Coordinates of C-alpha atoms in Angstrom, one line a residue:
Chain A
M1 CA 113.1 130.6 101.9
K2 CA 109.4 131.1 101.7
A3 CA 109.3 129.3 98.4
L4 CA 111.3 126.4 99.8
I5 CA 108.9 126.0 102.7
K6 CA 106.0 126.1 100.4
T7 CA 107.6 123.5 98.2
L8 CA 108.3 121.3 101.1
I9 CA 105.0 121.7 103.1
G10 CA 102.5 122.9 100.5
D11 CA 99.5 124.9 101.7
R12 CA 98.0 125.1 105.2
Y13 CA 95.4 122.4 104.5
N14 CA 98.1 119.9 103.4
A15 CA 100.2 120.7 106.5
L16 CA 97.1 120.2 108.7
A17 CA 96.2 116.9 107.0
V18 CA 99.7 115.5 107.5
S19 CA 100.1 116.8 111.1
T20 CA 96.6 115.3 112.0
T21 CA 97.7 112.0 110.4
I22 CA 100.9 111.9 112.5
T23 CA 98.9 112.8 115.7
L24 CA 96.5 110.0 114.9
E25 CA 99.4 107.6 114.5
L26 CA 100.9 108.7 117.8
I27 CA 97.6 108.5 119.7
L28 CA 96.8 105.0 118.4
V29 CA 100.3 103.6 119.2
A30 CA 100.5 105.4 122.6
T31 CA 97.1 104.0 123.6
G32 CA 98.0 100.5 122.6
H33 CA 95.8 100.4 119.5
G34 CA 98.8 99.9 117.2
A35 CA 97.1 96.9 115.5
V36 CA 94.2 99.2 114.4
A37 CA 96.6 101.9 113.1
G38 CA 97.7 99.8 110.2
Y39 CA 94.1 99.8 108.9
A40 CA 92.8 103.2 110.3
V41 CA 95.7 105.4 109.2
P42 CA 95.5 104.6 105.4
V43 CA 91.7 105.2 105.4
F44 CA 92.2 108.5 107.2
V45 CA 95.0 109.5 104.7
M46 CA 92.7 108.6 101.8
A47 CA 89.9 110.7 103.3
A48 CA 92.3 113.6 103.7
A49 CA 93.3 113.3 100.1
I50 CA 89.7 113.5 99.0
L51 CA 89.0 116.5 101.1
L52 CA 92.1 118.2 99.8
A53 CA 91.0 117.4 96.2
R54 CA 87.8 119.3 96.9
C55 CA 89.6 122.4 98.3
Chain B
M1 CA 137.8 86.1 98.4
V2 CA 134.1 86.4 98.5
N3 CA 132.4 85.1 101.6
W4 CA 129.1 83.7 100.1
H5 CA 127.5 83.3 103.5
I6 CA 127.6 87.1 103.8
F7 CA 127.2 87.9 100.1
V8 CA 124.0 86.0 99.4
P9 CA 121.7 87.3 102.2
I10 CA 123.0 90.9 101.7
F11 CA 122.5 90.7 97.9
F12 CA 118.8 89.7 98.2
T13 CA 118.1 92.0 101.1
A14 CA 119.8 95.0 99.4
M15 CA 117.9 94.1 96.1
V16 CA 114.6 94.6 97.9
E17 CA 115.7 98.0 99.2
W18 CA 117.2 99.1 95.8
V19 CA 113.9 98.1 94.1
E20 CA 112.1 100.4 96.5
A21 CA 114.5 103.2 95.7
F22 CA 114.4 102.6 92.0
T23 CA 110.6 102.6 92.1
I24 CA 110.7 106.1 93.6
V25 CA 113.3 107.3 91.1
L26 CA 111.4 105.8 88.2
A27 CA 108.2 107.4 89.2
V28 CA 109.9 110.8 89.6
A29 CA 111.7 110.4 86.3
M30 CA 108.3 110.1 84.6
S31 CA 107.6 113.6 85.9
I32 CA 110.8 115.5 85.6
G33 CA 112.9 113.3 83.3
W34 CA 115.8 110.9 83.8
R35 CA 118.5 113.5 83.9
A36 CA 117.1 115.3 86.9
A37 CA 115.9 112.1 88.7
G38 CA 119.3 110.5 88.0
G39 CA 121.1 113.7 89.3
A40 CA 119.0 113.4 92.5
S41 CA 120.1 109.7 92.9
V42 CA 123.7 110.5 92.3
A43 CA 123.5 113.3 94.9
A44 CA 121.9 110.8 97.4
F45 CA 124.6 108.3 96.7
A46 CA 127.2 111.0 97.4
A47 CA 125.5 111.9 100.7
L48 CA 125.5 108.1 101.5
A49 CA 129.2 107.8 100.7
I50 CA 129.9 110.8 103.0
L51 CA 127.7 109.2 105.7
T52 CA 129.5 105.9 105.3
I53 CA 132.9 107.3 105.5
F54 CA 132.3 109.7 108.5
C55 CA 129.6 108.1 110.5
D56 CA 130.3 104.3 110.3
R57 CA 131.3 104.0 114.0
F58 CA 129.2 106.8 115.5
L59 CA 125.6 106.0 114.6
E60 CA 123.3 103.7 116.6
Y61 CA 121.4 101.6 114.2
G62 CA 117.8 101.5 115.5
A63 CA 117.5 105.1 116.7
T64 CA 119.1 106.5 113.6
E65 CA 117.0 104.4 111.2
N66 CA 113.8 105.3 113.1
W67 CA 114.6 109.0 113.2
V68 CA 115.5 109.2 109.5
Q69 CA 112.5 107.1 108.5
G70 CA 110.1 109.2 110.5
L71 CA 111.5 112.5 109.1
I72 CA 111.5 111.4 105.5
G73 CA 108.2 109.7 106.0
V74 CA 106.6 113.1 107.0
L75 CA 108.2 114.8 104.0
L76 CA 106.9 112.0 101.6
L77 CA 103.4 112.3 103.2
L78 CA 103.5 116.1 102.6
F79 CA 104.5 115.6 98.9
G80 CA 102.4 112.5 98.3
L81 CA 99.2 113.7 99.7
R82 CA 99.4 116.9 97.6
W83 CA 100.1 115.0 94.4
L84 CA 97.4 112.4 95.1
A85 CA 94.8 115.1 95.9
K86 CA 95.7 117.0 92.7
A87 CA 95.5 113.8 90.6
I88 CA 92.1 112.9 92.1
A89 CA 90.9 116.5 91.4
R90 CA 92.0 116.3 87.8
Q91 CA 90.6 112.8 87.3
A92 CA 87.2 114.0 88.7
G93 CA 87.1 117.1 86.6
L94 CA 87.4 119.4 89.6
K95 CA 90.6 120.8 88.1
A96 CA 91.8 121.2 84.5
M97 CA 93.8 118.5 82.9
H98 CA 97.4 119.5 82.2
D99 CA 97.2 119.8 78.4
E100 CA 93.7 121.3 78.1
S101 CA 94.6 124.9 77.2
R102 CA 97.4 127.3 76.6
E103 CA 96.6 129.3 79.7
F104 CA 96.8 126.2 81.8
A105 CA 100.0 125.3 80.0
E106 CA 101.6 128.5 81.3
T107 CA 100.4 127.8 84.8
R108 CA 101.6 124.3 84.5
E109 CA 105.1 125.5 83.5
K110 CA 105.1 127.6 86.6
L111 CA 103.7 124.9 88.8
E112 CA 106.0 122.3 87.4
R113 CA 109.0 124.5 88.2
S114 CA 108.1 124.2 91.9
D115 CA 107.0 120.6 91.4
R116 CA 110.5 119.9 89.9
H117 CA 112.1 120.9 93.2
A118 CA 109.7 118.7 95.1
S119 CA 110.2 115.8 92.7
W120 CA 114.0 116.1 92.9
M121 CA 113.8 116.0 96.7
I122 CA 111.6 112.9 96.6
A123 CA 114.1 111.1 94.4
F124 CA 116.9 112.2 96.6
N125 CA 115.2 111.3 99.9
G126 CA 114.0 108.0 98.5
V127 CA 117.5 106.9 97.4
L128 CA 119.0 108.2 100.6
V129 CA 116.6 106.4 103.0
E130 CA 116.7 103.1 101.1
G131 CA 120.5 103.5 100.7
L132 CA 120.7 104.1 104.4
E133 CA 118.9 100.9 105.0
V134 CA 121.2 99.0 102.7
W135 CA 124.2 100.5 104.5
L136 CA 122.7 99.4 107.9
I137 CA 122.2 95.9 106.5
V138 CA 125.8 95.9 105.2
V139 CA 127.2 97.0 108.6
A140 CA 124.9 94.7 110.6
L141 CA 125.2 91.5 108.4
G142 CA 128.8 92.1 107.4
I143 CA 130.1 92.5 110.9
H144 CA 132.3 89.5 110.5
D145 CA 133.5 90.5 107.1
P146 CA 137.0 92.1 107.2
G147 CA 136.8 95.4 105.4
H148 CA 133.1 94.7 104.5
V149 CA 134.3 93.6 101.0
S150 CA 131.7 90.8 100.5
A151 CA 129.0 93.0 102.1
Y152 CA 129.6 96.1 100.1
G153 CA 130.2 93.9 97.0
A154 CA 126.8 92.3 97.5
A155 CA 125.0 95.7 97.9
L156 CA 126.7 97.1 94.7
A157 CA 125.9 93.9 92.7
A158 CA 122.2 94.1 93.8
L159 CA 122.2 97.8 92.7
V160 CA 123.6 96.9 89.3
V161 CA 121.0 94.1 88.8
V162 CA 118.1 96.4 89.8
I163 CA 119.2 99.2 87.5
A164 CA 119.6 96.8 84.6
L165 CA 116.2 95.3 85.2
G166 CA 114.7 98.8 85.6
A167 CA 116.2 100.0 82.3
I168 CA 114.4 97.2 80.4
A169 CA 111.1 97.8 82.2
H170 CA 110.8 101.6 82.0
A171 CA 110.2 102.0 78.2
P172 CA 106.6 100.6 78.3
L173 CA 105.7 103.0 81.1
S174 CA 106.3 106.1 78.9
Q175 CA 103.0 105.3 77.0
I176 CA 100.8 105.9 80.0
P177 CA 98.8 109.2 80.2
E178 CA 100.4 111.9 82.3
N179 CA 97.7 112.2 85.0
L180 CA 97.6 108.5 85.4
I181 CA 101.4 108.6 86.1
K182 CA 100.9 111.4 88.6
F183 CA 98.1 109.3 90.2
G184 CA 100.5 106.4 90.5
V185 CA 103.4 108.6 91.8
G186 CA 101.1 110.3 94.3
S187 CA 99.8 106.9 95.5
A188 CA 103.3 105.4 95.8
I189 CA 104.7 108.3 97.6
T190 CA 101.8 108.6 100.0
A191 CA 102.2 104.8 100.6
F192 CA 105.9 105.2 101.4
G193 CA 105.1 108.2 103.7
T194 CA 102.3 106.4 105.6
F195 CA 104.5 103.3 105.9
W196 CA 107.6 105.0 107.1
T197 CA 105.9 107.4 109.6
L198 CA 103.9 104.6 111.2
T199 CA 106.9 102.3 111.2
A200 CA 109.0 105.0 112.9
I201 CA 106.3 105.5 115.6
G202 CA 105.1 101.9 116.1
G203 CA 108.0 99.7 115.0
D204 CA 108.4 97.2 112.1
R205 CA 105.6 94.8 113.4
I206 CA 102.8 97.4 113.3
W207 CA 101.9 96.6 109.7
P208 CA 99.7 93.5 109.3
A209 CA 101.4 92.4 106.1
G210 CA 104.9 93.4 106.9
D211 CA 106.8 94.9 103.9
W212 CA 104.0 93.8 101.6
S213 CA 102.0 96.5 103.2
L214 CA 103.8 99.0 100.9
V215 CA 102.4 97.3 97.8
I216 CA 98.9 97.0 99.4
L217 CA 99.0 100.7 100.5
T218 CA 99.9 101.8 97.0
L219 CA 97.2 99.7 95.4
F220 CA 94.7 101.0 98.0
Y221 CA 95.4 104.7 97.4
F222 CA 95.5 104.2 93.7
G223 CA 92.4 102.0 93.5
S224 CA 90.2 103.9 96.0
G225 CA 91.4 107.3 94.6
Q226 CA 90.4 106.3 91.0
L227 CA 87.1 104.9 92.2
I228 CA 86.1 108.0 94.1
A229 CA 87.4 110.4 91.4
R230 CA 85.3 108.5 88.8
T231 CA 82.1 108.3 90.9
A232 CA 81.5 110.5 94.0
L233 CA 83.6 113.5 92.9
R234 CA 82.9 113.2 89.2
R235 CA 82.1 116.6 87.5
P236 CA 81.3 116.9 83.7
R237 CA 84.1 118.4 81.7
E238 CA 83.6 121.5 79.6
A239 CA 83.5 120.9 75.8

């Protein structure tokens, strides 16, 4: 079970990056900034990938 | 008798969805082989068949599609981000390349065993979510087609065409270096994850370029990842 969770989620940094991305998406859409989300979210995801690469 | 007014639009719409599914399976097959990726696809089709048989009348289209897209989008983001980060780290020299030493080869074997499960799940989820979209298209557009014969026929014909075209195109891809493939896989999966999660939250119209945003996102992750790995993060490799 632990191995399955690790396979699905990865480490804590990965889980944090994805949950922050989803939170950002929710905030942008909920505050009416959906038009910005299409540009801001990919940039945020790329920044997260770079930070994860350095971990 | 084929109803062409139903067959033609479903054929082309389904083809787009099958191409997306095939792209995921193709990318995964480059990592874990065709047999495993094919097995995941067959399993997804079996799940779709069960879904079609038992849930045809019970599911509400929009809510279900959003829910599934969102859930699978999160899973793809979890996988994709990990893969993309690893590929960037390898490209930049922050992490050993896969074939650099025997010690690393042993680690790789262990890692790939866990990656194999993740890869299998990606192929399964990809085919399932795209197949689900095809099914929804079939049900929605084929509503006036008795027994959905033309509608399901169009979806199956589109699938056969995409597989045939993919079989011709996949051979040249086997010449590409492993880390570059993983870079591509990570970029594509992250793109699908980003696309589906934001679509599930904000709706279809949230992406500036519509469905083309998937291609743009993949190119953005691949291009910017390569650029950053080769410049800002670059570390000299040991001799």
